[in-house]
Every structure is written in C-alpha cells, then in structure tokens.
Short mmCIF file of C-alpha atoms in Angstrom, two decimals:
data_model
loop_
_atom_site.label_atom_id
_atom_site.label_comp_id
_atom_site.label_asym_id
_atom_site.label_seq_id
_atom_site.Cartn_x
_atom_site.Cartn_y
_atom_site.Cartn_z
CA MET A 191 -21.56 -14.30 -23.99
CA ASN A 192 -18.13 -13.23 -22.87
CA LYS A 193 -17.29 -9.59 -22.86
CA PHE A 194 -14.32 -8.38 -24.91
CA CYS A 195 -11.91 -5.48 -24.78
CA PRO A 196 -13.14 -2.73 -27.16
CA GLU A 197 -9.56 -1.69 -27.94
CA CYS A 198 -7.79 -4.96 -28.80
CA GLY A 199 -10.72 -7.39 -29.00
CA LYS A 200 -9.36 -9.78 -26.36
CA LEU A 201 -12.09 -11.88 -24.73
CA GLU A 202 -12.65 -11.75 -21.01
CA SER A 203 -11.97 -14.92 -19.01
CA LYS A 204 -12.29 -15.96 -15.38
CA SER A 205 -8.54 -15.62 -14.87
CA GLN A 206 -8.33 -12.41 -16.93
CA PRO A 207 -11.45 -10.32 -16.20
CA LEU A 208 -11.83 -6.90 -17.75
CA VAL A 209 -10.74 -3.94 -15.67
CA ASN A 210 -12.97 -0.90 -16.13
CA GLY A 211 -14.15 -2.43 -19.41
CA LEU A 212 -10.63 -3.09 -20.76
CA CYS A 213 -8.26 -6.03 -20.76
CA ARG A 214 -5.34 -5.76 -18.36
CA ASN A 215 -2.81 -4.74 -21.01
CA CYS A 216 -5.01 -2.03 -22.49
CA PHE A 217 -6.03 -0.79 -19.04
CA LEU A 218 -2.41 -0.42 -17.95
CA LYS A 219 -1.48 1.19 -21.27
CA ASN A 220 -4.26 3.79 -20.87
CA ASN A 221 -3.68 4.28 -17.16
CA PRO A 222 0.04 4.71 -16.51
CA ILE A 223 0.94 4.72 -12.83
CA LEU A 224 2.11 8.34 -13.11
CA GLU A 225 -0.59 10.83 -14.06
CA ARG A 226 1.48 14.03 -13.91
CA HIS A 227 4.20 15.75 -11.88
CA LYS A 228 4.99 19.15 -10.47
CA GLU A 229 8.05 21.15 -11.50
CA LEU A 230 11.18 19.21 -10.58
CA LYS A 231 13.84 21.51 -9.16
CA ILE A 232 16.72 20.90 -6.77
CA VAL A 233 19.00 23.41 -5.07
CA ILE A 234 22.54 22.26 -4.18
CA CYS A 235 25.32 24.11 -2.39
CA PRO A 236 28.31 24.28 -4.79
CA ASP A 237 30.78 24.11 -1.90
CA CYS A 238 29.64 21.33 0.47
CA LYS A 239 27.04 19.69 -1.86
CA SER A 240 24.25 19.87 0.74
CA TYR A 241 20.74 20.37 -0.64
CA LEU A 242 17.73 22.54 0.13
CA HIS A 243 14.47 20.72 0.87
CA GLN A 244 11.33 22.22 2.39
CA ASN A 245 13.21 25.45 3.19
CA LYS A 246 15.88 23.59 5.17
CA TRP A 247 19.43 22.62 4.27
CA HIS A 248 20.27 18.92 4.53
CA PRO A 249 23.73 17.27 4.42
CA LYS A 250 24.95 15.66 1.20
CA LEU A 251 23.91 12.04 0.73
CA SER A 252 27.13 10.82 -0.89
CA THR A 253 30.70 11.96 -1.41
CA ASN A 254 30.39 10.86 -5.04
CA GLN A 255 28.99 13.83 -6.96
CA GLU A 256 26.85 11.85 -9.43
CA LEU A 257 25.52 9.51 -6.75
CA ASN A 258 24.79 12.48 -4.48
CA LEU A 259 22.76 14.06 -7.29
CA LYS A 260 20.85 10.82 -7.87
CA GLU A 261 20.11 10.34 -4.16
CA ILE A 262 18.89 13.93 -3.78
CA ILE A 263 16.52 13.59 -6.73
CA SER A 264 15.26 10.24 -5.39
CA LYS A 265 14.70 11.84 -1.99
CA ILE A 266 12.58 14.78 -3.14
CA ILE A 267 10.83 13.45 -6.23
CA PRO A 268 8.05 11.33 -4.59
CA GLU A 269 6.26 14.41 -3.23
CA LYS A 270 6.28 15.91 -6.74
CA LEU A 271 4.40 13.01 -8.32
CA LYS A 272 0.67 12.76 -8.92
CA LEU A 273 -0.31 9.09 -9.33
CA GLN A 274 -3.35 7.58 -10.97
CA GLN A 275 -6.27 6.95 -8.65
CA GLU A 276 -5.72 3.84 -6.48
CA ALA A 277 -2.09 3.56 -7.64
CA LYS A 278 0.72 2.83 -5.18
CA ILE A 279 4.51 2.86 -5.68
CA ASN A 280 6.50 -0.14 -4.45
CA SER A 281 9.89 0.99 -5.72
CA LEU A 282 11.45 3.94 -7.49
CA ASP A 283 14.70 4.28 -9.42
CA ILE A 284 16.42 7.19 -11.12
CA ILE A 285 18.75 7.01 -14.11
CA ILE A 286 20.59 10.25 -14.85
CA GLU A 287 20.95 10.37 -18.62
CA LYS A 288 22.65 13.68 -19.42
CA SER A 289 22.62 17.42 -18.91
CA ASP A 290 21.19 19.73 -21.52
CA ASP A 291 24.10 20.94 -23.72
CA ILE A 292 22.43 24.31 -24.23
CA ASN A 293 21.27 24.75 -20.64
CA PRO A 294 23.53 22.85 -18.16
CA LYS A 295 21.05 23.59 -15.39
CA LYS A 296 18.64 21.10 -16.96
CA ILE A 297 19.23 17.41 -16.24
CA ASN A 298 17.49 14.68 -18.21
CA ILE A 299 16.55 11.64 -16.13
CA LYS A 300 14.59 8.43 -16.56
CA LEU A 301 12.17 7.74 -13.73
CA ILE A 302 11.34 4.05 -13.26
CA LEU A 303 8.28 3.29 -11.14
CA ASN A 304 7.15 -0.16 -10.01
CA GLY A 305 3.81 -0.37 -8.27
CA VAL A 306 0.21 -1.50 -8.41
CA ILE A 307 -2.96 0.05 -9.78
CA GLN A 308 -6.34 -1.59 -9.26
CA ASN A 309 -4.43 -4.61 -7.83
CA LEU A 310 -2.47 -4.98 -11.10
CA LYS A 311 1.31 -4.82 -11.19
CA SER A 312 2.43 -1.81 -13.14
CA LYS A 313 5.81 -0.57 -14.32
CA GLY A 314 6.43 2.74 -16.01
CA GLU A 315 9.48 4.52 -17.40
CA TYR A 316 9.18 8.29 -17.76
CA PRO A 317 11.69 10.72 -19.27
CA LEU A 318 11.69 13.80 -17.05
CA GLU A 319 13.61 17.04 -16.78
CA VAL A 320 15.10 18.29 -13.51
CA VAL A 321 16.27 21.88 -13.04
CA LYS A 322 19.42 22.12 -10.93
CA GLU A 323 20.21 25.40 -9.22
CA GLU A 324 23.22 26.29 -7.06
CA SER A 325 23.16 28.42 -3.93
CA LEU A 326 25.51 28.64 -0.98
CA CYS A 327 24.04 27.04 2.14
CA ASN A 328 23.95 29.00 5.39
CA LEU A 329 27.07 27.30 6.75
CA CYS A 330 29.12 27.97 3.63
CA LYS A 331 27.99 31.61 3.57
CA LYS A 332 29.42 31.93 7.07
CA LYS A 333 32.54 30.04 6.02
CA ASN A 334 33.17 32.53 3.23
CA SER A 335 32.88 35.43 5.64
CA SER A 336 34.79 36.39 8.76
CA TYR A 337 31.89 35.24 10.95
CA TYR A 338 32.65 32.88 13.84
CA GLU A 339 31.03 31.89 17.13
CA ALA A 340 33.83 29.87 18.69
CA LYS A 341 37.60 29.51 18.53
CA ILE A 342 39.57 26.38 19.33
CA GLN A 343 43.20 26.88 20.32
CA ILE A 344 45.45 23.82 20.04
CA ARG A 345 48.62 24.14 22.10
CA PRO A 346 51.27 23.13 21.21
CA LYS A 347 51.09 22.07 17.55
CA ASN A 348 49.71 18.58 17.13
CA GLU A 349 48.70 17.31 13.69
CA LYS A 350 46.78 14.29 15.05
CA MET A 351 44.61 16.47 17.30
CA LEU A 352 44.01 18.88 14.44
CA GLY A 353 42.91 15.99 12.20
CA LEU A 354 40.62 14.55 14.89
CA ILE A 355 38.88 17.90 15.36
CA LYS A 356 38.35 18.30 11.61
CA ASP A 357 36.95 14.76 11.36
CA CYS A 358 34.57 15.49 14.24
CA LEU A 359 33.38 18.68 12.55
CA GLU A 360 32.74 16.74 9.35
CA ARG A 361 30.53 14.28 11.25
CA GLU A 362 28.70 16.99 13.19
CA ASN A 363 27.80 18.83 9.99
CA ARG A 364 26.79 21.88 12.01
CA ALA A 365 29.94 23.96 12.22
CA ILE A 366 32.47 24.88 9.55
CA ILE A 367 35.97 26.24 9.99
CA SER A 368 35.72 29.78 8.64
CA LYS A 369 39.40 30.45 9.25
CA GLU A 370 42.47 28.47 10.29
CA GLU A 371 45.63 30.06 11.62
CA GLY A 372 48.91 28.36 12.42
CA SER A 373 51.97 29.58 14.28
CA LYS A 374 54.97 28.07 16.04
CA PHE A 375 52.81 27.84 19.19
CA GLY A 376 49.91 25.86 17.72
CA TYR A 377 46.68 26.21 15.72
CA ASP A 378 43.64 28.48 15.99
CA LEU A 379 40.40 27.24 14.42
CA TYR A 380 37.47 29.65 14.01
CA LEU A 381 34.09 27.87 13.95
CA THR A 382 30.83 29.18 12.48
CA ASP A 383 28.74 27.40 15.14
CA LYS A 384 29.69 26.83 18.78
CA SER A 385 27.03 24.18 19.38
CA ALA A 386 29.51 21.50 18.30
CA LEU A 387 32.17 22.64 20.76
CA SER A 388 31.26 20.37 23.71
CA ARG A 389 31.17 17.28 21.48
CA ILE A 390 34.55 18.13 19.98
CA ILE A 391 36.14 18.60 23.41
CA SER A 392 34.68 15.28 24.57
CA GLU A 393 36.13 13.48 21.54
CA VAL A 394 39.56 15.07 22.03
CA LYS A 395 39.59 14.15 25.74
CA LYS A 396 39.08 10.49 24.85
CA ALA A 397 42.11 10.49 22.57
CA PHE A 398 44.51 12.91 24.30
CA ASN A 399 45.60 13.89 27.78
CA ILE A 400 44.63 17.58 27.68
CA GLU A 401 43.84 20.54 29.89
CA VAL A 402 40.82 22.58 28.80
CA LYS A 403 40.16 26.25 29.51
CA ILE A 404 36.95 27.94 28.36
CA SER A 405 36.42 31.69 28.14
CA ASN A 406 33.57 33.79 26.77
CA THR A 407 33.78 37.25 25.24
CA LEU A 408 30.81 39.56 24.65
CA TYR A 409 30.38 39.93 20.90
CA GLY A 410 27.14 41.92 20.61
CA ARG A 411 23.39 41.65 20.99
CA LYS A 412 20.79 39.73 19.01
CA ASP A 413 17.04 39.97 19.57
CA GLY A 414 17.72 41.89 22.77
CA LYS A 415 20.04 39.21 24.17
CA GLU A 416 23.78 39.35 24.68
CA VAL A 417 25.78 37.20 22.26
CA PHE A 418 29.10 35.70 23.35
CA ARG A 419 31.99 34.18 21.45
CA THR A 420 33.58 31.16 23.10
CA THR A 421 37.28 30.33 23.12
CA ALA A 422 38.40 26.81 24.06
CA LEU A 423 42.08 26.31 24.82
CA LEU A 424 43.11 22.67 24.44
CA ARG A 425 46.59 22.21 25.90
CA LEU A 426 48.40 18.89 25.79
CA LYS A 427 49.74 17.82 29.15
CA GLU A 428 53.36 16.79 29.21
#
C-alpha cells in the first residue's frame, strides 16, 4: 500500500517519494529555505557612500545611489540569515520596494532566495525590513576637519595634473583632500592620509616631466613616536 501525504492526500510514487512524511510541495511549503534572520541594519557614510561592515569601512560599490544600496544589502545580508537544516543558497537577489513614509530609516525589501533543501529545489520570496543609518566614515571626518598628513604642491598651475591627482586619489580610496588652495603660483592639496603619496607621485611622473622635492615637518607625537607631515613639491620642468 502506497503511503500518502497527510496534508494534501497525494500518493507517494517511485518518482515522487515522500520527504519526511510529506509530498514535495507540502514539505517545501512547511519548510521554507529561510528559517529566520537577525536584525538587518546597514550604516552608510552620507558623504562618500562607503559602508560599515564588521567594524571596518568599505568603499561604495556603485556610483548609482540605489544600486549602491542594493549591493551593500546583498553583501551583508547572507551572514544575517538562518537557513533551514540542510538548506543551501544557490543565488540571492534583492528588490528594494520603498522606504517607510513614517520612518525613512526603514527600507522595505523583497529577498529572493534560490537554493536546495533535502536535495529539492526551493525558491522563497521574503518581505524584510532593513534599517539604514548614516554616519561619517573616518576619512570624511578628517575631510571635514583641518586634519592633514601630507601636502602636495603643484607648481606652476596645471589643470591636467590637478585632475590626474584627484583621479588617483579616487582610485586609492585611502586619502581625501581635506583642503584645496589655489594661487597664481599653483595649487596646494592637503591630504588626510600620506600613504597614497608615493603612488600619486609615480602616476604623475608617468604623465608629466616633473621635478619632485620631498620634505618632512615634525607635527607631534603619537603613542610615544614622532609624527611627521610630508610636503611633496611637484614642479613642471620647462
């Protein structure tokens, strides 16, 4: 005598055996791939759109604001999910539906999961709520202050060199221009992080015939060590 599903009455067959006493449809209906999830919260810098993950700031994932938000959520959400036992995710998609009109910090999304559970293909769509918070990242905090570790002096004025340096800084994603000064002699750029300085100089040397002069000035002490500010003079050769 063939067994049958106690929920829908479907008979078991060789090609469609019962799974944990249920037919495939009823098993999947009672065992969605997602069991539960932790609180979903993202922190984004309002200035540069970078995001905080595992106590570390990461660069934005897209220049498009909505796509950046979607990519950030997709990046951090897997670790927040608790799946059914023996379930595995093959693909994940996020649809941003709308923000809460009363609380704009709350974003309504649809989470679409494709995977397998007990060797059965499973697809689930789950309406979830994501809390979005804004906080200035460490670089932007420095940018909004007078803090700087290095100064680049461009002599004389050269718009192409200025643009190249700014493009290089954008790619490096480590240093931000906290202040820019211009005069009839050239440009002075104040950088929040001097670690990008050598790469910038290398890039400029490839594009321009320049003379480079480096000088260091004692700024203070940190953790018992002397801290220096670096000035790089980039002068175009005639």
